[in-house]
Amino acid sequence: MTPSEFDFLKNFLKTRSGLVLSNDKQYLVESRLLPIARSSKLETLSAVIQALQKGGNRTLETEVIEAMTTNESFFFRDKTPFDHFKDTMLPALLASRSTRKQLKIWCAAASTGQEPYSLGICLKEDAAKMGGWRTRILGTDLSQEVLEKAKTGLYSQFEVQRGLPIQMLLKYFEQKGDMWQINAGMRAMVEWKKLNLLDSFSHLGEFDIVFCRNVLIYFDQATKTEILGRLAKALPEDGFLVLGAAETVVGLTDAFKPVPGKRGLFQRKPQADTKTAPASALGGRVAVGASSIR
Amino acid sequence: MKQCLVVDDSSVIRKVARRILEDMNFEITEAEDGQQALDACRKSMPDAILLDWNMPVMDGLEFLTSLRAEDGGENPIVVFCTTENDVAHIARAIRAGANEYIMKPFDREIVEAKFQEVGLI
Ligand SMILES: C[S@@+](CC[C@H](N)C(=O)[O-])C[C@H]1O[C@@H](n2cnc3c(N)ncnc32)[C@H](O)[C@@H]1O
């Protein structure tokens, strides 16, 4: 791969998936793309890049873009976002949406599905509080390959042991040979769609909660700002945005503010900590403020 | 420093587990079977027990059942660590009072994740 071929690839990935490759990532490109060079019979990396330059090979383009994504995920990754979900977001929304009784949750870089399924498990565990509620979880990702895996809900023994408590494994999974499959009820809770965050997502409508974790880190500042701006439009003022442990809105956009004391949690206008729940059909028993006094 | 008793009839596994757990700041004692483990617990209850299932003399499940009946035996956090990886075995272990369950083969990440799960780290 010549320097100009590497530059072409950098630019190609930046425009197509947002991925910013620094110049020290040549080894990464080689290890991810050589298998494609072989399977596509182009044999060398240079030949792959030339084919991309020539254009018109959609299959190859998709393969290259998907191969360069990092898809690592675990159940209940980082734990705190899921605590915020149960202790802060759900109580606030159960109070404020008590007439509509509807919740829409979006995992905007869902990868192999552990994040949406973890949220599904949280909802099931809280089912007692959610009688009569309609909840919808949408998982989207740029990569078709990870979505296929997410849909099957099949995980290796290794994957189900990182972050998933054993009781949850027993309760929500079935053993399938060497693998574990999340049960049909849980699979039915999540809907999957292919979506590139660089493209418009206004057609998805409005969500109450958006998890957009561990994907913005791969983009440059301008791309992050642009996506955050559009995410703000997908959320009502009291909706919640959850970012990854190494991600923030600070310095990127004024559209969101950190929710005080809740790491990784953002709102357009934070109210989780400042207001108590409005008097609601729940008889004011869901005290939003109370759960956040820390 | 928290104490962890590593119970496994394989010295290789004990060594691997010891290395991982020492890096996690545990003080390690070892036992080769359930009986040795029970004797060790009667002398001094550890904070955590990493427990194999199939062992000579007394197996892990038998040990766990006896342990939970001992004075103070409800205190240690018990994490099974075994090649038994079917639902029936896991359910039996939990019913007998195991707090978590690792299916072999395991690695550092799994041990850390599980120990975190039960609040040991
Ligand atoms: C590290 S995973 C994060 C998974 C999960 N959110 C988590 O935190 O565990 C990053 C995911 O972002 C996806 N991704 C990368 N670029 C994207 C884009 N432009 N649009 C949508 N998804 C993208 C990748 O395919 C990958 O599955």
Coordinates of N, CA and C in Angstrom, one line a residue, chain A residues 113-253:
Chain A
G113 N -25.7 -6.3 19.5 CA -27.0 -6.4 20.2 C -27.0 -6.4 21.7
Q114 N -25.8 -6.5 22.3 CA -25.8 -6.6 23.7 C -26.4 -5.4 24.4
E115 N -26.2 -4.2 23.8 CA -26.8 -3.0 24.5 C -28.3 -3.0 24.5
P116 N -28.9 -3.1 23.3 CA -30.4 -3.2 23.3 C -31.0 -4.3 24.1
Y117 N -30.4 -5.5 24.1 CA -30.9 -6.6 24.9 C -30.7 -6.3 26.4
S118 N -29.6 -5.7 26.8 CA -29.4 -5.3 28.2 C -30.6 -4.4 28.6
L119 N -30.9 -3.4 27.8 CA -32.0 -2.5 28.1 C -33.3 -3.3 28.2
G120 N -33.5 -4.3 27.3 CA -34.7 -5.1 27.3 C -34.8 -5.9 28.6
I121 N -33.7 -6.4 29.0 CA -33.7 -7.1 30.3 C -34.1 -6.2 31.5
C122 N -33.5 -5.0 31.4 CA -33.9 -4.0 32.5 C -35.4 -3.7 32.5
L123 N -35.9 -3.6 31.3 CA -37.4 -3.3 31.2 C -38.2 -4.5 31.8
K124 N -37.8 -5.7 31.4 CA -38.5 -6.9 31.9 C -38.4 -7.0 33.4
E125 N -37.2 -6.7 33.9 CA -37.0 -6.8 35.4 C -37.9 -5.8 36.1
D126 N -38.2 -4.7 35.4 CA -39.0 -3.6 36.0 C -40.5 -3.7 35.5
A127 N -40.8 -4.9 35.0 CA -42.2 -5.0 34.4 C -43.3 -4.6 35.3
A128 N -43.1 -4.9 36.6 CA -44.2 -4.6 37.6 C -44.6 -3.1 37.5
K129 N -43.6 -2.2 37.2 CA -43.9 -0.8 37.2 C -44.5 -0.4 35.8
M130 N -44.4 -1.3 34.9 CA -44.7 -0.9 33.5 C -46.0 -1.5 32.9
G131 N -46.9 -1.9 33.8 CA -48.1 -2.5 33.3 C -48.8 -1.6 32.4
G132 N -49.2 -2.0 31.2 CA -50.0 -1.2 30.3 C -49.1 -0.3 29.4
W133 N -47.8 -0.3 29.6 CA -46.9 0.5 28.8 C -46.5 -0.2 27.6
R134 N -46.4 0.6 26.5 CA -45.8 0.1 25.3 C -44.4 0.6 25.1
T135 N -43.5 -0.4 25.0 CA -42.1 0.0 24.9 C -41.5 -0.5 23.6
R136 N -40.7 0.3 23.0 CA -40.1 -0.1 21.7 C -38.6 0.2 21.8
I137 N -37.8 -0.8 21.5 CA -36.4 -0.6 21.4 C -36.0 -0.8 19.9
L138 N -35.3 0.2 19.4 CA -34.8 0.1 18.1 C -33.2 0.0 18.1
G139 N -32.7 -1.0 17.4 CA -31.2 -1.1 17.4 C -30.8 -0.8 15.9
T140 N -29.9 0.1 15.7 CA -29.4 0.3 14.4 C -27.9 0.3 14.4
D141 N -27.4 0.0 13.2 CA -25.9 0.0 13.0 C -25.6 0.1 11.5
L142 N -24.4 0.6 11.3 CA -23.9 0.8 9.9 C -23.7 -0.6 9.3
S143 N -23.3 -1.6 10.1 CA -22.9 -2.8 9.6 C -24.0 -3.9 9.6
Q144 N -24.3 -4.4 8.4 CA -25.3 -5.4 8.2 C -24.8 -6.7 8.9
E145 N -23.5 -7.0 8.9 CA -23.0 -8.2 9.5 C -23.3 -8.3 11.0
V146 N -23.1 -7.2 11.7 CA -23.4 -7.2 13.1 C -24.9 -7.3 13.4
L147 N -25.7 -6.7 12.6 CA -27.1 -6.7 12.8 C -27.7 -8.1 12.6
E148 N -27.1 -8.8 11.7 CA -27.5 -10.2 11.5 C -27.3 -11.0 12.7
K149 N -26.1 -10.8 13.3 CA -25.8 -11.5 14.6 C -26.8 -11.1 15.7
A150 N -27.0 -9.8 15.8 CA -27.8 -9.2 16.8 C -29.2 -9.8 16.7
K151 N -29.7 -9.9 15.5 CA -31.1 -10.5 15.3 C -31.2 -11.9 15.8
T152 N -30.2 -12.7 15.5 CA -30.3 -14.1 16.0 C -30.2 -14.2 17.5
G153 N -29.5 -13.2 18.1 CA -29.4 -13.3 19.6 C -28.6 -14.4 20.1
L154 N -27.7 -14.9 19.2 CA -26.8 -16.0 19.6 C -25.4 -15.5 20.1
Y155 N -25.0 -15.9 21.3 CA -23.7 -15.4 21.8 C -22.9 -16.6 22.3
S156 N -21.6 -16.4 22.2 CA -20.7 -17.5 22.7 C -20.7 -17.5 24.2
Q157 N -20.1 -18.6 24.7 CA -20.0 -18.7 26.2 C -19.1 -17.5 26.7
F158 N -18.1 -17.1 26.0 CA -17.3 -16.0 26.4 C -18.1 -14.7 26.5
E159 N -18.9 -14.5 25.4 CA -19.7 -13.2 25.4 C -20.7 -13.1 26.5
V160 N -21.3 -14.3 26.9 CA -22.4 -14.2 27.9 C -21.8 -14.1 29.3
Q161 N -20.4 -14.2 29.4 CA -19.8 -14.1 30.7 C -19.2 -12.8 31.0
R162 N -19.3 -11.9 30.1 CA -18.8 -10.5 30.3 C -19.9 -9.6 30.6
G163 N -20.2 -9.4 31.8 CA -21.2 -8.3 32.2 C -22.6 -8.9 32.5
L164 N -22.9 -10.1 32.1 CA -24.2 -10.6 32.3 C -24.2 -11.4 33.6
P165 N -25.0 -11.0 34.6 CA -25.1 -11.8 35.8 C -25.7 -13.2 35.5
I166 N -25.2 -14.2 36.2 CA -25.6 -15.6 35.9 C -27.1 -15.8 36.0
Q167 N -27.7 -15.1 36.9 CA -29.2 -15.2 37.0 C -29.9 -14.8 35.8
M168 N -29.4 -13.7 35.2 CA -30.0 -13.2 33.9 C -29.8 -14.2 32.8
L169 N -28.6 -14.9 32.8 CA -28.3 -15.9 31.8 C -29.4 -17.0 31.9
L170 N -29.6 -17.4 33.1 CA -30.6 -18.5 33.3 C -32.0 -18.1 32.9
K171 N -32.3 -16.8 33.3 CA -33.7 -16.4 33.1 C -34.0 -16.0 31.6
Y172 N -33.1 -15.5 30.9 CA -33.4 -15.0 29.6 C -32.7 -15.7 28.4
F173 N -31.9 -16.7 28.7 CA -31.2 -17.3 27.6 C -31.5 -18.8 27.5
E174 N -31.4 -19.4 26.3 CA -31.5 -20.8 26.1 C -30.1 -21.3 25.6
Q175 N -29.7 -22.5 26.0 CA -28.5 -23.0 25.5 C -28.7 -23.7 24.2
K176 N -27.9 -23.3 23.2 CA -27.9 -23.9 21.9 C -26.6 -24.4 21.5
G177 N -26.3 -25.7 21.8 CA -25.0 -26.3 21.6 C -24.0 -25.5 22.4
D178 N -22.9 -25.0 21.7 CA -21.9 -24.2 22.4 C -22.3 -22.8 22.7
M179 N -23.5 -22.4 22.1 CA -23.9 -21.0 22.2 C -25.1 -20.8 23.1
W180 N -25.3 -19.5 23.4 CA -26.5 -19.2 24.2 C -27.3 -18.2 23.4
Q181 N -28.6 -18.5 23.4 CA -29.5 -17.6 22.6 C -30.5 -16.9 23.5
I182 N -30.6 -15.6 23.3 CA -31.5 -14.8 24.2 C -32.9 -15.2 23.7
N183 N -33.9 -15.3 24.6 CA -35.1 -16.0 24.3 C -36.0 -15.2 23.4
A184 N -37.0 -15.9 22.8 CA -37.8 -15.3 21.7 C -38.5 -14.0 22.2
G185 N -39.0 -14.0 23.5 CA -39.7 -12.9 24.0 C -38.8 -11.6 24.0
M186 N -37.5 -11.8 24.4 CA -36.6 -10.7 24.4 C -36.3 -10.3 22.9
R187 N -36.1 -11.2 22.1 CA -35.8 -10.9 20.7 C -37.0 -10.1 20.1
A188 N -38.2 -10.4 20.5 CA -39.3 -9.7 19.9 C -39.4 -8.2 20.4
M189 N -38.7 -7.9 21.5 CA -38.7 -6.6 22.1 C -37.9 -5.6 21.3
V190 N -37.0 -6.1 20.5 CA -36.1 -5.2 19.8 C -36.3 -5.3 18.2
E191 N -36.2 -4.1 17.6 CA -36.4 -4.1 16.2 C -35.0 -3.6 15.6
W192 N -34.6 -4.1 14.4 CA -33.3 -3.8 13.9 C -33.4 -3.1 12.6
K193 N -32.5 -2.2 12.4 CA -32.5 -1.5 11.1 C -31.0 -1.1 10.8
K194 N -30.7 -1.2 9.5 CA -29.4 -0.7 9.1 C -29.4 0.8 8.9
L195 N -28.5 1.5 9.6 CA -28.5 3.0 9.5 C -27.1 3.5 9.7
N196 N -26.7 4.4 8.8 CA -25.5 5.1 8.9 C -25.7 6.4 9.5
L197 N -25.1 6.7 10.6 CA -25.3 7.9 11.4 C -24.9 9.2 10.6
L198 N -24.2 9.0 9.5 CA -23.9 10.2 8.7 C -25.1 10.6 7.9
D199 N -26.0 9.6 7.6 CA -27.2 9.9 6.8 C -28.3 10.4 7.7
S200 N -29.3 11.0 7.1 CA -30.4 11.5 7.9 C -31.2 10.4 8.6
F201 N -31.6 10.7 9.8 CA -32.4 9.7 10.5 C -33.7 10.3 11.0
S202 N -34.1 11.4 10.4 CA -35.3 12.1 10.9 C -36.5 11.2 10.6
H203 N -36.4 10.3 9.6 CA -37.6 9.4 9.4 C -37.9 8.4 10.5
L204 N -36.9 8.3 11.4 CA -37.2 7.4 12.6 C -38.1 8.0 13.6
G205 N -38.3 9.3 13.5 CA -39.2 10.0 14.4 C -38.5 10.3 15.7
E206 N -39.3 10.5 16.8 CA -38.7 11.0 18.0 C -38.6 9.8 19.0
F207 N -37.5 9.9 19.9 CA -37.3 8.9 20.9 C -37.3 9.5 22.3
D208 N -37.5 8.7 23.3 CA -37.4 9.2 24.6 C -36.0 9.1 25.2
I209 N -35.3 8.0 24.7 CA -34.0 7.8 25.1 C -33.1 7.3 23.9
V210 N -32.0 7.9 23.8 CA -31.0 7.4 22.8 C -29.7 7.0 23.4
F211 N -29.3 5.8 23.2 CA -28.0 5.3 23.6 C -27.1 5.4 22.3
C212 N -26.1 6.2 22.4 CA -25.2 6.4 21.3 C -23.8 6.2 21.8
R213 N -23.4 5.0 22.1 CA -22.2 4.8 22.9 C -21.1 4.2 22.1
N214 N -19.9 4.7 22.3 CA -18.7 4.1 21.7 C -18.7 4.1 20.2
V215 N -19.2 5.1 19.6 CA -19.2 5.2 18.2 C -18.6 6.6 17.8
L216 N -19.1 7.7 18.5 CA -18.6 9.0 18.2 C -17.1 9.1 18.4
I217 N -16.5 8.3 19.2 CA -15.0 8.3 19.4 C -14.3 8.1 18.1
Y218 N -14.9 7.4 17.2 CA -14.2 7.2 15.9 C -14.2 8.3 14.9
F219 N -15.0 9.4 15.3 CA -15.2 10.5 14.3 C -14.4 11.7 14.7
D220 N -14.3 12.7 13.7 CA -13.7 13.9 14.1 C -14.7 14.9 14.7
Q221 N -14.2 16.0 15.3 CA -15.0 16.9 16.0 C -16.2 17.4 15.2
A222 N -16.0 17.8 13.9 CA -17.1 18.3 13.1 C -18.2 17.3 13.0
T223 N -17.8 16.1 12.7 CA -18.8 15.0 12.5 C -19.5 14.7 13.8
K224 N -18.8 14.7 14.9 CA -19.5 14.5 16.2 C -20.5 15.6 16.5
T225 N -20.1 16.9 16.2 CA -21.0 18.0 16.5 C -22.2 17.9 15.6
E226 N -22.0 17.5 14.3 CA -23.1 17.5 13.4 C -24.1 16.4 13.8
I227 N -23.6 15.2 14.2 CA -24.5 14.1 14.6 C -25.2 14.5 15.9
L228 N -24.5 15.1 16.8 CA -25.1 15.4 18.1 C -26.3 16.4 17.8
G229 N -26.0 17.3 16.9 CA -27.1 18.3 16.5 C -28.3 17.6 16.0
R230 N -28.1 16.6 15.2 CA -29.3 15.9 14.7 C -29.9 15.0 15.7
L231 N -29.1 14.5 16.6 CA -29.7 13.7 17.7 C -30.6 14.5 18.6
A232 N -30.2 15.8 18.8 CA -31.0 16.7 19.6 C -32.4 16.8 19.0
K233 N -32.5 16.8 17.7 CA -33.8 16.9 17.1 C -34.6 15.6 17.2
A234 N -33.9 14.5 17.5 CA -34.7 13.3 17.6 C -35.2 13.0 19.1
L235 N -34.9 14.0 19.9 CA -35.2 13.9 21.3 C -36.1 15.1 21.8
P236 N -37.1 14.9 22.6 CA -37.8 16.0 23.2 C -36.9 16.6 24.3
E237 N -37.3 17.7 24.8 CA -36.4 18.4 25.7 C -36.1 17.6 27.0
D238 N -37.0 16.8 27.4 CA -36.8 16.0 28.6 C -36.3 14.6 28.3
G239 N -36.0 14.3 27.0 CA -35.5 13.0 26.6 C -34.0 12.9 27.0
F240 N -33.5 11.7 27.0 CA -32.1 11.4 27.5 C -31.2 10.9 26.4
L241 N -30.0 11.4 26.4 CA -28.9 10.9 25.6 C -27.9 10.2 26.4
V242 N -27.5 9.1 26.0 CA -26.4 8.4 26.8 C -25.2 8.1 25.9
L243 N -24.1 8.6 26.3 CA -22.8 8.4 25.5 C -21.9 7.5 26.2
G244 N -20.9 7.0 25.5 CA -19.9 6.1 26.1 C -19.0 6.7 27.1
A245 N -18.3 5.9 27.9 CA -17.5 6.4 29.0 C -16.5 7.4 28.6
A246 N -16.0 7.3 27.4 CA -14.9 8.2 26.9 C -15.5 9.4 26.1
E247 N -16.8 9.5 26.1 CA -17.4 10.5 25.2 C -18.2 11.6 26.0
T248 N -18.3 12.8 25.4 CA -19.0 13.9 26.0 C -19.5 14.8 25.0
V249 N -20.4 15.7 25.4 CA -20.9 16.8 24.5 C -20.1 18.0 24.7
V250 N -19.4 18.1 25.9 CA -18.8 19.3 26.3 C -17.7 19.7 25.2
G251 N -17.8 20.9 24.8 CA -16.9 21.4 23.8 C -17.3 21.1 22.4
L252 N -18.4 20.4 22.2 CA -18.9 20.0 20.9 C -20.2 20.6 20.5
T253 N -21.1 20.8 21.4 CA -22.4 21.3 21.1 C -23.1 21.9 22.4

